[in-house]
Short mmCIF file of C-alpha atoms and ligand atoms in Angstrom, two decimals:
data_model
loop_
_atom_site.label_atom_id
_atom_site.label_comp_id
_atom_site.label_asym_id
_atom_site.label_seq_id
_atom_site.Cartn_x
_atom_site.Cartn_y
_atom_site.Cartn_z
CA MET B 1 -0.32 -0.11 -0.09
CA HIS B 2 1.19 3.43 -0.84
CA ILE B 3 0.78 6.74 1.30
CA LEU B 4 1.27 10.12 0.51
CA THR B 5 2.20 12.23 3.05
CA LEU B 6 1.84 15.85 3.23
CA GLU B 7 3.27 18.78 5.26
CA THR B 8 2.84 22.22 5.29
CA THR B 9 2.30 23.46 8.72
CA CYS B 10 5.16 26.27 8.87
CA ASP B 11 7.39 27.17 6.52
CA GLU B 12 8.45 23.56 4.53
CA THR B 13 6.66 21.99 2.00
CA SER B 14 7.10 18.55 2.23
CA ALA B 15 5.60 15.40 0.52
CA ALA B 16 6.56 11.55 0.61
CA VAL B 17 5.65 8.16 -0.33
CA ILE B 18 5.51 5.83 2.47
CA THR B 19 4.30 2.20 2.40
CA ASP B 20 1.84 0.34 5.10
CA ARG B 21 5.70 -1.64 5.97
CA LEU B 22 6.82 1.86 6.55
CA GLU B 23 9.48 1.53 3.96
CA VAL B 24 10.12 5.62 2.73
CA LEU B 25 9.87 5.04 -1.29
CA GLY B 26 10.39 9.12 -1.86
CA SER B 27 10.56 11.78 -0.29
CA VAL B 28 10.79 15.79 -0.48
CA VAL B 29 11.68 19.00 1.62
CA ALA B 30 11.37 22.26 0.10
CA SER B 31 12.56 24.62 2.17
CA GLN B 32 11.71 28.42 2.61
CA ASP B 33 14.23 29.76 4.42
CA GLU B 34 15.97 31.95 2.20
CA LEU B 35 12.13 33.87 2.09
CA HIS B 36 12.06 34.42 6.05
CA GLY B 37 15.51 34.96 6.57
CA ARG B 38 16.05 38.88 5.92
CA PHE B 39 12.92 38.88 8.74
CA GLY B 40 14.54 36.95 10.86
CA GLY B 41 10.97 34.33 11.48
CA VAL B 42 8.47 33.27 9.60
CA VAL B 43 6.00 35.68 7.88
CA PRO B 44 2.91 33.24 7.73
CA GLU B 45 1.43 35.80 4.66
CA ILE B 46 5.25 34.82 2.63
CA ALA B 47 5.04 30.94 3.97
CA SER B 48 1.38 30.36 2.71
CA ARG B 49 1.67 31.78 -0.94
CA ALA B 50 4.88 30.00 -0.83
CA HIS B 51 3.12 26.85 -0.17
CA VAL B 52 0.57 27.41 -2.68
CA GLU B 53 3.60 27.78 -5.17
CA ARG B 54 5.47 24.95 -4.61
CA ILE B 55 2.67 21.84 -3.57
CA LEU B 56 2.58 20.24 -6.95
CA PRO B 57 5.64 20.19 -7.75
CA VAL B 58 6.91 19.12 -4.55
CA ILE B 59 4.19 16.26 -4.82
CA ASP B 60 5.72 15.43 -8.13
CA GLU B 61 8.86 15.31 -6.98
CA ALA B 62 7.74 12.80 -4.29
CA LEU B 63 6.01 10.39 -6.70
CA GLY B 64 9.11 10.47 -8.96
CA ARG B 65 11.24 10.03 -6.32
CA ALA B 66 9.61 7.02 -5.27
CA GLY B 67 8.91 5.85 -9.06
CA ILE B 68 4.87 5.65 -8.59
CA ALA B 69 2.14 7.62 -10.18
CA LEU B 70 -0.21 9.20 -8.84
CA LYS B 71 -3.21 6.32 -9.65
CA ASP B 72 -1.43 3.95 -7.51
CA LEU B 73 -1.78 5.84 -4.43
CA ASP B 74 -4.16 4.20 -2.15
CA ALA B 75 -4.26 7.00 1.04
CA VAL B 76 -3.25 10.58 1.34
CA ALA B 77 -2.08 11.74 4.54
CA VAL B 78 -1.96 15.72 5.36
CA ALA B 79 -0.92 17.38 8.73
CA ASN B 80 -3.86 19.62 9.69
CA THR B 81 -2.33 20.59 13.55
CA PRO B 82 -0.84 22.45 15.16
CA GLY B 83 0.68 25.01 12.58
CA LEU B 84 0.52 28.67 10.85
CA ALA B 85 -3.76 28.42 9.88
CA GLY B 86 -2.95 29.62 5.88
CA SER B 87 0.31 27.12 6.01
CA LEU B 88 -2.16 24.78 6.96
CA LEU B 89 -4.68 24.84 4.52
CA ILE B 90 -2.68 24.58 1.40
CA GLY B 91 -1.75 21.28 2.58
CA LEU B 92 -4.87 20.18 3.38
CA VAL B 93 -7.15 21.58 0.49
CA ALA B 94 -4.16 19.47 -1.30
CA ALA B 95 -4.48 16.52 0.23
CA LYS B 96 -8.91 17.07 0.41
CA THR B 97 -8.53 17.04 -3.70
CA LEU B 98 -6.57 14.08 -4.24
CA CYS B 99 -8.48 12.10 -2.45
CA VAL B 100 -12.01 13.17 -4.35
CA THR B 101 -10.17 12.66 -7.81
CA LEU B 102 -8.31 9.27 -7.17
CA GLY B 103 -10.94 8.14 -4.80
CA VAL B 104 -8.84 7.55 -1.81
CA PRO B 105 -9.38 7.61 1.96
CA LEU B 106 -7.84 10.82 3.67
CA ILE B 107 -5.51 10.35 7.20
CA ALA B 108 -4.90 13.29 9.60
CA VAL B 109 -1.96 13.59 11.24
CA ASN B 110 -0.72 15.59 14.63
CA HIS B 111 2.11 17.66 13.20
CA LEU B 112 3.40 16.90 16.97
CA GLN B 113 2.60 13.46 17.60
CA ALA B 114 4.31 13.21 13.85
CA HIS B 115 7.70 14.61 14.92
CA ILE B 116 7.66 12.10 18.17
CA TYR B 117 6.94 8.92 15.52
CA ALA B 118 10.28 10.30 13.68
CA CYS B 119 12.02 8.29 16.52
CA ARG B 120 10.01 5.41 15.90
CA LEU B 121 10.62 5.45 12.45
CA ALA B 122 14.22 5.98 12.75
CA SER B 123 14.70 3.57 15.25
CA LYS B 124 12.94 0.68 13.01
CA LYS B 125 11.14 -0.63 16.80
CA ASP B 126 8.31 -0.28 19.34
CA VAL B 127 9.41 2.70 21.42
CA PHE B 128 6.41 3.29 22.88
CA PRO B 129 5.11 3.49 25.44
CA CYS B 130 7.00 6.77 25.93
CA VAL B 131 7.78 10.71 27.85
CA GLY B 132 8.12 12.35 24.41
CA LEU B 133 10.21 15.97 24.15
CA ILE B 134 9.13 17.83 21.01
CA VAL B 135 11.57 21.11 20.44
CA SER B 136 10.81 23.14 17.42
CA GLY B 137 10.61 26.30 16.20
CA GLY B 138 6.55 26.86 17.49
CA HIS B 139 6.74 24.73 20.69
CA THR B 140 8.36 23.30 23.43
CA SER B 141 5.99 20.42 25.04
CA LEU B 142 6.62 16.79 26.86
CA TYR B 143 4.00 14.10 26.34
CA ARG B 144 3.22 11.49 28.10
CA CYS B 145 2.76 8.77 24.81
CA GLY B 146 1.54 5.15 25.81
CA GLY B 147 1.24 4.29 22.16
CA PRO B 148 1.50 5.68 18.61
CA LEU B 149 -2.29 6.51 18.56
CA GLU B 150 -1.81 7.33 22.80
CA PHE B 151 -0.26 10.94 23.62
CA GLU B 152 -1.23 13.44 26.55
CA LEU B 153 0.32 16.55 27.10
CA LEU B 154 2.48 16.79 30.72
CA GLY B 155 3.55 20.37 30.02
CA SER B 156 4.34 22.64 27.74
CA THR B 157 6.29 26.27 27.49
CA ILE B 158 3.72 29.11 28.73
CA ASP B 159 6.09 32.00 26.48
CA ASP B 160 8.15 31.39 24.11
CA ALA B 161 9.12 27.78 21.80
CA ALA B 162 12.82 26.70 22.61
CA GLY B 163 13.54 27.55 18.73
CA GLU B 164 11.61 30.99 18.94
CA ALA B 165 14.00 31.69 21.43
CA PHE B 166 17.07 30.60 19.10
CA ASP B 167 16.01 32.53 16.86
CA LYS B 168 15.45 35.59 18.64
CA VAL B 169 18.37 35.67 20.61
CA ALA B 170 20.13 34.85 17.64
CA SER B 171 19.25 37.78 15.67
CA MET B 172 19.74 39.98 19.05
CA ILE B 173 23.61 38.74 18.73
CA GLY B 174 23.89 39.36 15.14
CA LEU B 175 23.65 36.22 13.85
CA PRO B 176 21.66 35.01 10.67
CA TYR B 177 18.23 33.16 10.57
CA PRO B 178 17.47 29.90 11.31
CA GLY B 179 18.94 31.07 14.39
CA GLY B 180 19.45 27.23 15.89
CA PRO B 181 22.21 26.34 13.72
CA ALA B 182 23.88 29.37 13.48
CA ILE B 183 23.81 30.08 17.38
CA GLN B 184 25.14 25.90 17.90
CA ARG B 185 28.09 27.20 15.24
CA ALA B 186 29.38 30.57 17.27
CA ALA B 187 28.58 28.42 20.21
CA GLU B 188 31.97 25.83 19.28
CA GLN B 189 34.19 29.14 19.96
CA GLY B 190 32.50 30.41 23.01
CA ASN B 191 32.64 29.73 26.79
CA SER B 192 28.96 28.30 28.40
CA ARG B 193 29.88 29.76 31.35
CA ALA B 194 30.81 33.16 30.74
CA TYR B 195 27.58 34.50 31.05
CA ARG B 196 25.25 33.24 33.97
CA PHE B 197 21.70 33.24 32.55
CA PRO B 198 18.74 31.65 33.95
CA ARG B 199 16.51 28.65 34.05
CA ALA B 200 13.33 29.73 34.20
CA LEU B 201 11.32 26.97 36.24
CA LEU B 202 14.08 24.27 36.25
CA ASN B 203 14.09 23.69 39.97
CA ASP B 204 10.00 22.89 40.25
CA GLU B 205 9.98 19.88 40.57
CA ASP B 206 5.78 20.30 40.26
CA ARG B 207 5.75 21.08 36.87
CA LEU B 208 6.85 19.78 33.80
CA ASP B 209 6.64 23.37 31.92
CA PHE B 210 9.22 25.46 29.89
CA SER B 211 9.59 29.78 29.82
CA PHE B 212 12.67 31.17 27.53
CA SER B 213 11.02 34.63 27.62
CA GLY B 214 12.90 35.58 30.67
CA LEU B 215 16.32 33.97 29.51
CA LYS B 216 15.72 36.27 25.89
CA THR B 217 15.34 39.39 27.75
CA ALA B 218 18.59 38.47 30.26
CA VAL B 219 20.59 38.40 26.79
CA ARG B 220 19.07 41.59 25.41
CA TYR B 221 19.96 43.30 28.83
CA THR B 222 23.36 41.76 29.00
CA ILE B 223 24.18 43.00 25.56
CA ALA B 224 22.59 46.37 27.04
CA GLY B 225 20.41 47.88 29.85
CA PRO B 226 16.87 47.92 29.68
CA GLY B 227 16.37 51.49 28.36
CA ARG B 228 18.01 50.77 25.17
CA THR B 229 15.80 50.32 22.42
CA ASP B 230 18.97 50.34 19.64
CA PHE B 231 20.89 47.32 21.21
CA LYS B 232 21.34 45.81 17.67
CA SER B 233 23.01 48.23 16.72
CA ILE B 234 25.81 47.82 19.33
CA ARG B 235 28.68 46.04 17.70
CA LEU B 236 29.61 42.46 19.88
CA ASP B 237 33.27 41.68 18.73
CA PRO B 238 33.23 37.69 18.20
CA GLN B 239 34.57 36.31 20.81
CA GLN B 240 31.30 37.99 23.02
CA VAL B 241 29.13 36.79 20.38
CA ALA B 242 30.45 33.49 20.80
CA ASP B 243 30.42 33.23 24.35
CA LEU B 244 26.67 34.58 24.22
CA ALA B 245 25.47 31.76 22.34
CA ALA B 246 27.25 29.36 24.41
CA SER B 247 26.27 30.12 27.19
CA PHE B 248 22.10 31.02 26.13
CA GLN B 249 22.47 27.80 24.69
CA GLU B 250 23.61 26.12 27.45
CA ALA B 251 20.82 27.55 29.84
CA VAL B 252 18.05 26.03 27.33
CA VAL B 253 20.02 22.67 26.76
CA ASP B 254 19.45 22.52 31.49
CA CYS B 255 15.61 23.42 31.02
CA LEU B 256 15.38 20.55 28.31
CA LEU B 257 17.16 18.04 30.07
CA GLY B 258 16.41 18.85 34.04
CA LYS B 259 12.59 18.74 32.59
CA ALA B 260 12.56 15.65 30.15
CA LEU B 261 14.17 13.96 33.18
CA LEU B 262 11.69 14.79 36.07
CA ALA B 263 9.28 13.40 33.35
CA LEU B 264 10.93 10.23 33.16
CA ARG B 265 11.09 10.38 37.36
CA GLN B 266 6.82 11.46 37.56
CA THR B 267 5.93 9.24 34.72
CA GLY B 268 7.53 5.70 35.84
CA MET B 269 9.08 5.35 32.02
CA ARG B 270 12.10 4.20 31.10
CA VAL B 271 12.01 5.84 27.67
CA LEU B 272 12.52 9.00 26.26
CA CYS B 273 12.01 10.17 22.25
CA VAL B 274 12.51 13.49 21.11
CA GLY B 275 11.83 15.30 18.08
CA GLY B 276 11.77 18.66 16.57
CA GLY B 277 14.19 21.63 14.66
CA VAL B 278 15.96 21.76 18.19
CA ALA B 279 16.87 18.24 18.21
CA ALA B 280 18.77 19.05 16.16
CA ASN B 281 21.38 20.89 18.01
CA THR B 282 24.90 18.76 18.88
CA ARG B 283 25.37 20.30 22.29
CA LEU B 284 21.69 19.47 23.35
CA ARG B 285 22.19 15.64 21.54
CA GLY B 286 25.46 14.80 23.23
CA ARG B 287 23.78 16.08 27.40
CA LEU B 288 20.58 13.73 26.31
CA GLU B 289 22.77 11.10 25.31
CA GLU B 290 25.33 11.24 28.46
CA GLU B 291 22.13 11.89 31.26
CA ILE B 292 19.21 10.09 29.85
CA GLN B 293 21.79 6.74 30.05
CA LEU B 294 23.02 7.68 33.26
CA ALA B 295 19.70 8.33 34.37
CA GLY B 296 19.12 4.37 33.75
CA ALA B 297 16.40 4.85 30.84
CA GLU B 298 16.58 4.74 26.51
CA LEU B 299 17.76 7.59 24.42
CA HIS B 300 15.62 7.16 20.84
CA ILE B 301 16.91 11.56 19.32
CA ALA B 302 15.13 12.08 15.68
CA PRO B 303 17.78 11.12 12.90
CA LEU B 304 19.20 15.13 11.69
CA GLU B 305 16.72 14.79 8.70
CA LEU B 306 13.59 14.32 10.94
CA CYS B 307 14.46 16.78 13.31
CA THR B 308 13.32 19.95 10.90
CA ASP B 309 9.39 19.75 10.07
CA ASN B 310 9.25 16.80 7.20
CA ALA B 311 6.82 14.78 5.48
CA VAL B 312 8.34 11.56 6.03
CA MET B 313 7.40 11.41 10.19
CA GLY B 314 3.92 11.74 8.66
CA ALA B 315 4.68 8.01 8.53
CA ILE B 316 2.42 7.89 11.39
CA ALA B 317 -0.63 8.04 9.20
CA VAL B 318 0.49 3.99 8.49
CA GLU B 319 -0.69 3.66 12.73
CA ARG B 320 -4.12 5.66 12.23
CA TYR B 321 -4.91 3.79 8.98
CA LYS B 322 -4.54 0.29 10.38
CA ALA B 323 -6.20 1.64 13.26
CA GLY B 324 -9.25 2.84 10.73
CA LEU B 325 -9.23 5.79 11.47
CA ILE B 326 -9.92 7.66 8.58
CA GLU B 327 -11.36 10.95 7.88
CA ASP B 328 -14.57 12.96 6.26
CA LEU B 329 -13.96 15.24 3.78
CA ASP B 330 -15.19 18.16 6.11
CA LEU B 331 -11.81 17.77 7.99
CA ASP B 332 -10.70 21.41 9.19
CA ILE B 333 -6.98 23.07 9.75
CA SER B 334 -6.80 23.23 13.95
CA PRO B 335 -4.00 25.63 14.25
CA GLY B 336 -4.11 25.69 18.27
CA VAL B 337 -2.24 22.17 19.90
CA VAL B 338 -5.04 19.56 20.14
CA ARG B 339 -4.03 17.95 24.06
CA LYS B 340 -4.69 14.77 23.47
O1 LIG U 1 10.75 21.70 13.90
P1 LIG U 1 11.02 22.71 13.05
O2 LIG U 1 11.89 22.85 11.66
O3 LIG U 1 9.60 23.81 12.96
C1 LIG U 1 8.74 23.76 13.84
O4 LIG U 1 7.87 23.28 13.41
O5 LIG U 1 8.64 25.02 14.31
O6 LIG U 1 11.79 23.79 13.87
C2 LIG U 1 12.28 24.38 13.44
C3 LIG U 1 13.25 25.35 14.94
C4 LIG U 1 13.73 26.70 14.28
O7 LIG U 1 13.70 27.55 15.19
C5 LIG U 1 15.47 26.82 14.46
O8 LIG U 1 15.90 27.65 14.58
C6 LIG U 1 15.80 25.23 14.89
O9 LIG U 1 14.59 24.46 14.87
N1 LIG U 1 16.61 24.28 14.98
C7 LIG U 1 17.74 24.16 15.74
C8 LIG U 1 18.86 23.73 14.92
N2 LIG U 1 18.77 23.56 13.90
C9 LIG U 1 16.96 24.28 13.74
N3 LIG U 1 17.87 24.70 16.86
C10 LIG U 1 18.94 24.67 17.71
N4 LIG U 1 19.98 23.88 17.44
C11 LIG U 1 19.83 23.44 15.95
N5 LIG U 1 21.43 22.75 15.22
ZN1 LIG U 2 7.73 21.01 13.30
#
């Protein structure tokens, strides 16, 4: 059986062809980084217009790589939650149109659950039950994942997502968008103890939530005092940039790691799965590998190519299809987070 999976939740236009045995036959990701770079973050209207232009060529390319034609598809899956409303709509309309014209079933994918499922896909074995940590540009959350279709939100950021903080801090210290990879590179030359930044909520053992807006403000006030609005014009020398990047990155990693360990303790689960764009961070991956092992738990981090948004992780649709979870054609988008 061949399933076409579509992903247009934010600023990547992606399509993949997956079999019911979880084989990936073809996959394409068209990134829009070059369109949003000069704004320092994703501009929703630009993102949805770019999806309109790219979705059909991306689908054609994915089918071509898989060596199949539209008529060979048995189902179409689409990430319809959460994400940017305009972006989600493009994927959903494309998926519904294909379902109507080909007469095949429509499967809904929750983008956050798909980020966790990337670990299942890569490990090629069952990773459930597990604690799922999703760290991306739009979300930072912990889930209790009883099985591939059983997700319960344990906690999430109360303000900015970790990736958003990476992107905003990069822009403050003169690094390009997307900020995550740029901060990671700069941090390699920096001292992570040069600045002592806050680790909000880290010592609160009752909460599995995160907060990164205070950290962002702390970086800003380190560059220039609270009163200065022209702080972006302040010239930082390369060592200062590297030290700020390393100290900021370490603070984010401490929070993510601390709460992941707390979630394992609180749930009694022994497996941690980590996905989302920020999971590509080398320092985060290294610290997780060391400390999750020390805690006696098993760690699965999505491989680099499956961390940032992609349609391959939409393979979770295979689980939904097998469970009979087929959608009506009045399926809508849900830009906000669905808690279960
Ligand atoms: O999952 P994703 O592609 O999109 C969302 O669903 O949001 O995540 C994008 C985010 C961006 O904020 C980007 O800066 C961050 O992931 N990111 C990283 C790294 N690579 C991408 N953050 C830290 N270190 C990285 N190496
Ligand atoms: Zn994502």
